Amino acid sequence: MLFQHLLHQGTGACGTVRLNRRGMPTFPKKMKRGEVTFRENGTQLAVKCQDKRDVNFLTTVHPSSMAQSGRLDHFTGEPACVLDYNKKMGAVDRADMITSFVDCARKSTKWYKKLFFHLLDTAVLNAYTVHRKLSEERMPYKDFRLKMVKELIQEHPLPRRSTGGRPCVNTPLRLTGRHFPSFVPPTEAQGQSTRRHCRVCLYTTRRKRERKLTRYMCSSCATALCPAPCFEEFHTLKNY
């Protein structure tokens, strides 16, 4: 059985089970509402509860004990495994609901890809949960995913496909547009020799900052930049 294999690997488990599964013990077919029956073999505990319908559990991490459920119609309590399962499954159901709105997998996706995307969605949701606990910033889950994707792509850009035999150039997503250097527009005071402070030299975090004047700028970004290396750094590095 799966639970026995997991137990041998050092992993406990608890969940619902069908009584006709191989290795399951026998239980009374007719039980009164609220009645509970335990079957134990030393390592695994099987439980049958009679509520509005039969509820069957198998666990390797719970004792055969009852706990208070807080429900007025259950004075004797419920099995500890049932209460623990319902508590944990509430969080699982909520996680499934959240990820279902932005699920990466599709119906046509092969099973192993679905498994990968499910683990990916779970990891992202865990990161979102940690972010909410550690940060005062509050953002919707969808916005968190989009922001995370953009930052990952900026940090790990894919090489652009070569066209016309030219070498590939690594370009972040936000910089896929073409950028060309041009001269800073002349002013009445300075004329053709007009200069402006290079933005990279002024705000860089990679080296000592300096107030350096330049005649060049990016025509698309309208930002003054030294032709080298600032022009390239500004358009390829997230933190220049």
Short mmCIF file of C-alpha atoms in Angstrom, two decimals:
data_model
loop_
_atom_site.label_atom_id
_atom_site.label_comp_id
_atom_site.label_asym_id
_atom_site.label_seq_id
_atom_site.Cartn_x
_atom_site.Cartn_y
_atom_site.Cartn_z
CA MET A 1 0.00 0.00 0.00
CA LEU A 2 1.04 3.58 -0.64
CA PHE A 3 0.86 4.63 3.02
CA GLN A 4 3.06 1.70 4.05
CA HIS A 5 5.63 2.60 1.41
CA LEU A 6 5.62 6.25 2.50
CA LEU A 7 6.04 5.19 6.12
CA HIS A 8 9.09 3.10 5.23
CA GLN A 9 10.50 6.21 3.56
CA GLY A 10 9.97 8.23 6.73
CA THR A 11 6.90 10.12 5.52
CA GLY A 12 3.61 10.03 7.43
CA ALA A 13 0.26 10.36 5.71
CA CYS A 14 -3.43 10.81 6.44
CA GLY A 15 -6.40 10.79 4.11
CA THR A 16 -9.73 9.33 3.08
CA VAL A 17 -9.82 5.80 1.71
CA ARG A 18 -12.25 3.29 0.25
CA LEU A 19 -12.94 0.20 2.32
CA ASN A 20 -12.61 -2.08 -0.72
CA ARG A 21 -8.95 -1.21 -1.18
CA ARG A 22 -6.51 -4.08 -0.84
CA GLY A 23 -5.17 -4.44 2.69
CA MET A 24 -8.03 -2.55 4.35
CA PRO A 25 -9.54 -4.23 7.46
CA THR A 26 -13.20 -5.14 7.76
CA PHE A 27 -15.70 -2.85 9.49
CA PRO A 28 -19.33 -3.29 10.55
CA LYS A 29 -21.58 -2.52 7.61
CA LYS A 30 -24.27 -0.88 9.74
CA MET A 31 -23.31 1.73 12.32
CA LYS A 32 -25.33 4.32 14.20
CA ARG A 33 -24.85 7.99 13.49
CA GLY A 34 -21.97 9.35 15.55
CA GLU A 35 -20.45 5.89 16.05
CA VAL A 36 -16.73 5.45 15.38
CA THR A 37 -14.74 2.25 14.88
CA PHE A 38 -10.95 1.94 14.91
CA ARG A 39 -8.74 -0.76 13.38
CA GLU A 40 -5.00 -0.71 14.04
CA ASN A 41 -2.10 -2.94 13.01
CA GLY A 42 0.71 -1.20 14.88
CA THR A 43 1.80 1.22 12.16
CA GLN A 44 -1.44 2.18 10.44
CA LEU A 45 -4.79 3.26 11.84
CA ALA A 46 -8.03 2.78 9.89
CA VAL A 47 -11.12 4.68 11.03
CA LYS A 48 -14.76 4.44 10.03
CA CYS A 49 -17.11 7.21 11.12
CA GLN A 50 -20.85 7.18 10.64
CA ASP A 51 -22.25 10.64 10.07
CA LYS A 52 -24.74 11.51 7.35
CA ARG A 53 -22.71 9.04 5.31
CA ASP A 54 -19.77 6.71 5.84
CA VAL A 55 -16.42 8.47 6.23
CA ASN A 56 -13.32 6.27 6.12
CA PHE A 57 -9.80 7.37 7.00
CA LEU A 58 -6.35 5.84 6.97
CA THR A 59 -3.47 7.42 8.86
CA THR A 60 0.05 6.66 10.01
CA VAL A 61 0.48 9.81 12.11
CA HIS A 62 -2.50 9.83 14.50
CA PRO A 63 -3.49 7.82 17.60
CA SER A 64 -6.83 6.11 18.05
CA SER A 65 -8.24 8.90 20.20
CA MET A 66 -11.15 11.31 20.16
CA ALA A 67 -10.93 15.11 20.28
CA GLN A 68 -13.46 17.86 20.87
CA SER A 69 -14.81 19.15 17.58
CA GLY A 70 -16.64 22.20 18.92
CA ARG A 71 -19.86 21.11 17.22
CA LEU A 72 -22.93 21.13 19.44
CA ASP A 73 -24.33 17.90 18.02
CA HIS A 74 -21.14 15.94 18.72
CA PHE A 75 -20.72 15.82 22.48
CA THR A 76 -18.35 12.88 22.34
CA GLY A 77 -16.04 14.60 19.86
CA GLU A 78 -14.53 13.24 16.67
CA PRO A 79 -11.45 11.15 15.86
CA ALA A 80 -8.27 13.22 16.10
CA CYS A 81 -7.28 12.24 12.56
CA VAL A 82 -10.60 13.55 11.16
CA LEU A 83 -10.28 16.93 12.87
CA ASP A 84 -6.65 17.30 11.83
CA TYR A 85 -7.47 16.28 8.26
CA ASN A 86 -10.33 18.77 7.98
CA LYS A 87 -8.15 21.54 9.39
CA LYS A 88 -5.29 20.89 6.98
CA MET A 89 -7.51 20.24 3.99
CA GLY A 90 -9.15 23.62 4.51
CA ALA A 91 -5.82 25.24 3.69
CA VAL A 92 -5.26 22.87 0.77
CA ASP A 93 -8.69 23.64 -0.68
CA ARG A 94 -8.01 27.36 -0.39
CA ALA A 95 -4.62 26.94 -2.09
CA ASP A 96 -6.24 24.94 -4.90
CA MET A 97 -8.87 27.63 -5.32
CA ILE A 98 -6.28 30.41 -5.55
CA THR A 99 -4.04 28.59 -8.03
CA SER A 100 -7.01 27.49 -10.17
CA PHE A 101 -7.51 31.08 -11.35
CA VAL A 102 -3.98 31.28 -12.76
CA ASP A 103 -3.17 27.61 -13.35
CA CYS A 104 -0.25 27.06 -15.74
CA ALA A 105 -1.37 23.59 -16.87
CA ARG A 106 -3.90 22.94 -19.61
CA LYS A 107 -6.18 19.99 -20.28
CA SER A 108 -4.13 18.97 -23.32
CA THR A 109 -0.86 18.99 -21.36
CA LYS A 110 0.80 15.62 -20.76
CA TRP A 111 0.66 14.31 -17.21
CA TYR A 112 4.33 14.89 -16.38
CA LYS A 113 4.06 18.48 -17.54
CA LYS A 114 0.94 18.94 -15.44
CA LEU A 115 2.90 17.65 -12.43
CA PHE A 116 5.71 20.11 -13.12
CA PHE A 117 3.35 23.06 -13.49
CA HIS A 118 1.44 22.04 -10.37
CA LEU A 119 4.68 22.05 -8.36
CA LEU A 120 5.58 25.39 -9.95
CA ASP A 121 2.21 26.90 -9.01
CA THR A 122 2.59 25.58 -5.47
CA ALA A 123 6.08 27.10 -5.15
CA VAL A 124 4.81 30.48 -6.37
CA LEU A 125 1.90 30.38 -3.92
CA ASN A 126 4.31 29.56 -1.08
CA ALA A 127 6.46 32.53 -2.11
CA TYR A 128 3.36 34.75 -2.10
CA THR A 129 2.45 33.55 1.40
CA VAL A 130 5.96 34.33 2.68
CA HIS A 131 5.84 37.75 0.97
CA ARG A 132 2.58 38.64 2.71
CA LYS A 133 4.02 37.72 6.10
CA LEU A 134 7.32 39.56 5.68
CA SER A 135 6.22 42.61 3.68
CA GLU A 136 3.84 45.42 4.55
CA GLU A 137 3.01 45.75 0.86
CA ARG A 138 -0.31 44.16 -0.05
CA MET A 139 -0.92 43.07 -3.60
CA PRO A 140 -3.28 40.59 -5.28
CA TYR A 141 -1.89 37.16 -6.06
CA LYS A 142 -2.18 37.75 -9.81
CA ASP A 143 -0.14 40.97 -9.59
CA PHE A 144 2.48 39.17 -7.49
CA ARG A 145 2.88 36.50 -10.17
CA LEU A 146 3.21 39.05 -12.97
CA LYS A 147 5.79 41.04 -11.04
CA MET A 148 7.75 37.88 -10.24
CA VAL A 149 7.71 36.77 -13.90
CA LYS A 150 8.97 40.15 -15.11
CA GLU A 151 11.80 40.20 -12.58
CA LEU A 152 12.86 36.64 -13.44
CA ILE A 153 12.95 37.44 -17.15
CA GLN A 154 14.94 40.60 -16.53
CA GLU A 155 17.47 38.72 -14.41
CA HIS A 156 17.71 35.74 -16.79
CA PRO A 157 17.05 37.00 -20.33
CA LEU A 158 16.94 34.60 -23.25
CA PRO A 159 19.22 35.23 -26.23
CA ARG A 160 17.45 36.79 -29.18
CA ARG A 161 17.36 34.56 -32.24
CA SER A 162 20.03 35.33 -34.75
CA THR A 163 18.90 36.98 -38.00
CA GLY A 164 21.09 37.55 -41.01
CA GLY A 165 24.09 35.88 -39.43
CA ARG A 166 24.42 38.45 -36.65
CA PRO A 167 25.36 37.23 -33.15
CA CYS A 168 22.64 36.86 -30.52
CA VAL A 169 22.25 39.69 -28.05
CA ASN A 170 20.89 39.20 -24.54
CA THR A 171 18.06 41.67 -24.11
CA PRO A 172 15.64 41.84 -21.14
CA LEU A 173 11.95 41.88 -21.89
CA ARG A 174 11.50 45.52 -20.99
CA LEU A 175 14.27 46.42 -23.42
CA THR A 176 13.18 44.55 -26.52
CA GLY A 177 12.73 47.83 -28.39
CA ARG A 178 15.55 49.23 -30.46
CA HIS A 179 17.70 51.89 -28.83
CA PHE A 180 20.08 54.16 -30.72
CA PRO A 181 22.39 56.88 -29.45
CA SER A 182 21.90 60.45 -30.58
CA PHE A 183 23.26 63.87 -29.66
CA VAL A 184 21.75 65.88 -26.85
CA PRO A 185 19.55 68.59 -28.41
CA PRO A 186 21.30 71.96 -28.44
CA THR A 187 20.17 74.75 -26.14
CA GLU A 188 20.41 78.51 -26.67
CA ALA A 189 23.01 78.82 -23.96
CA GLN A 190 25.37 76.01 -25.02
CA GLY A 191 24.52 75.54 -28.66
CA GLN A 192 25.90 72.45 -30.41
CA SER A 193 28.14 71.63 -27.45
CA THR A 194 25.19 71.09 -25.08
CA ARG A 195 25.88 68.39 -22.50
CA ARG A 196 23.85 66.67 -19.79
CA HIS A 197 24.75 64.49 -16.83
CA CYS A 198 24.96 60.77 -17.62
CA ARG A 199 22.23 58.96 -15.69
CA VAL A 200 24.28 55.79 -15.13
CA CYS A 201 27.32 57.64 -13.84
CA LEU A 202 25.08 59.67 -11.54
CA TYR A 203 23.03 56.82 -10.03
CA THR A 204 25.10 53.67 -10.54
CA THR A 205 25.33 51.11 -7.73
CA ARG A 206 28.16 49.13 -9.32
CA ARG A 207 30.96 51.64 -9.00
CA LYS A 208 31.75 55.06 -7.59
CA ARG A 209 29.23 57.67 -8.64
CA GLU A 210 30.34 60.80 -10.47
CA ARG A 211 28.76 63.81 -12.15
CA LYS A 212 29.91 63.21 -15.69
CA LEU A 213 28.67 65.28 -18.63
CA THR A 214 28.01 63.70 -22.02
CA ARG A 215 26.88 64.86 -25.46
CA TYR A 216 25.06 61.57 -26.11
CA MET A 217 21.64 60.29 -25.16
CA CYS A 218 19.17 57.53 -26.02
CA SER A 219 16.62 58.97 -28.43
CA SER A 220 13.93 56.48 -27.35
CA CYS A 221 14.39 56.89 -23.59
CA ALA A 222 15.32 60.60 -23.71
CA THR A 223 18.08 59.82 -21.22
CA ALA A 224 21.61 61.20 -21.31
CA LEU A 225 24.20 58.41 -21.37
CA CYS A 226 27.88 57.97 -21.98
CA PRO A 227 28.38 56.00 -25.22
CA ALA A 228 30.40 53.32 -23.39
CA PRO A 229 29.82 51.49 -21.19
CA CYS A 230 26.82 53.35 -19.75
CA PHE A 231 24.61 53.11 -22.85
CA GLU A 232 24.85 49.31 -22.87
CA GLU A 233 24.52 48.98 -19.08
CA PHE A 234 21.40 51.14 -18.97
CA HIS A 235 19.64 48.98 -21.57
CA THR A 236 20.76 45.53 -20.42
CA LEU A 237 21.03 45.64 -16.63
CA LYS A 238 18.16 45.87 -14.19
CA ASN A 239 20.40 47.38 -11.52
CA TYR A 240 23.03 49.44 -13.25
#
